[in-house]
Coordinates of C-alpha atoms in Angstrom, one line a residue:
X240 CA 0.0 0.0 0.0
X241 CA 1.7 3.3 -0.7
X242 CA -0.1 5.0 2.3
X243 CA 0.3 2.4 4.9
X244 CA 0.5 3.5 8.6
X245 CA -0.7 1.4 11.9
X246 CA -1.3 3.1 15.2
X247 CA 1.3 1.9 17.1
X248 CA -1.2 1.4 20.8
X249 CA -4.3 0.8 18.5
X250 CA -2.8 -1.9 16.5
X251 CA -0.2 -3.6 19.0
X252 CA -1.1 -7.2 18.4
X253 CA -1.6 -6.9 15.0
X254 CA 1.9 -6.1 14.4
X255 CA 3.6 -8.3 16.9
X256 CA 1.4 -10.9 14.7
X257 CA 2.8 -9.8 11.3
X258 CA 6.4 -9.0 12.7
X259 CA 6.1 -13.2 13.4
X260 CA 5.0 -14.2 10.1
X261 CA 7.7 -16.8 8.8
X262 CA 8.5 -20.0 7.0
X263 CA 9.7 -23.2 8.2
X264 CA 13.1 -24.1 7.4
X265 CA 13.2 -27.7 6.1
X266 CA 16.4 -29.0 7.2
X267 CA 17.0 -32.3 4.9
X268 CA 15.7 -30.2 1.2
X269 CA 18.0 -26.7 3.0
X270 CA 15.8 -24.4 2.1
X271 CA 12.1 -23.1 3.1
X272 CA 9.0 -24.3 2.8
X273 CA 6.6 -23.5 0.3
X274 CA 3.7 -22.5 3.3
X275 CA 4.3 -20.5 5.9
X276 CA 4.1 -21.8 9.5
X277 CA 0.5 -22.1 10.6
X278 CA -0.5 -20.5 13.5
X279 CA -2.3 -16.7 14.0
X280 CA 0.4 -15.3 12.5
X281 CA -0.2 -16.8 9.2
X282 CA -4.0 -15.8 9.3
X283 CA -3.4 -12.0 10.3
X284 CA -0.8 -11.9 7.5
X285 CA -3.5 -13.5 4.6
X286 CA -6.4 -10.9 6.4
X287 CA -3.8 -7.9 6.0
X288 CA -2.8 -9.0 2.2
X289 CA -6.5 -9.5 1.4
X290 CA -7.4 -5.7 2.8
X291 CA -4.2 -4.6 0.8
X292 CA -5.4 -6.5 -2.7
X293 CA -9.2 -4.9 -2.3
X294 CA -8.0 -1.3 -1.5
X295 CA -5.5 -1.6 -4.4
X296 CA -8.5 -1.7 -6.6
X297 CA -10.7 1.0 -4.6
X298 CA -8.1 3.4 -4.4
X299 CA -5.6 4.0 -7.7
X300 CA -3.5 7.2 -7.4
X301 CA -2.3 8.7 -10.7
X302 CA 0.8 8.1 -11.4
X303 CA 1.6 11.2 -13.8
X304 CA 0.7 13.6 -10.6
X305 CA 3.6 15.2 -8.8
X306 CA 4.1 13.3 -5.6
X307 CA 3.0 16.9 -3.8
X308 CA 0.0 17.0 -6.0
X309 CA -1.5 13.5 -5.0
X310 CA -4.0 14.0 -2.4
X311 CA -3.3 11.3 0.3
X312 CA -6.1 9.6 1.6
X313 CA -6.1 6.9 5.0
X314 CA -7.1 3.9 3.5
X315 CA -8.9 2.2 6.1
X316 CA -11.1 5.1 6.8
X317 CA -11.3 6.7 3.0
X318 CA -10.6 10.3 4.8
X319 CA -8.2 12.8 3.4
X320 CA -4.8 13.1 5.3

């Protein structure tokens, strides 16, 4: 998402949760696995890639735009920044 942010209190767990996301290591083939480890971690991470994918399609800022000329919006709430 190009305007990602998390509050920090708000969003604690989340975060600890996709700070953990990871693979396996698979000792005998020495290299990772092809699915992640399941536990929470792995379902936060799939819920936060799903939000990304559907506000990628919502929200498409034009690219030919200065970068002080796009108008930044929060993209969980829709508001202007």
């Amino acid at each position: 998402l190009p305007f990602c942010f998390f509050d920090a209190k708000k969003c604690k767990v989340g975060i600890k949760y996709l700070k953990s996301y990871r693979y396996d290591f698979d000792e005998k083939k020495n290299r990772y696995r092809k699915k992640p480890h399941e536990d929470d971690c792995e379902h936060t991470a799939d819920a936060f890639l799903q939000c990304a994918q559907n506000l990628n399609k919502i929200y498409k800022p034009d690219r030919k735009k200065k970068r002080s000329d796009v108008i930044r919006y929060n993209p969980l709430t829709g508001q202007k920044i």
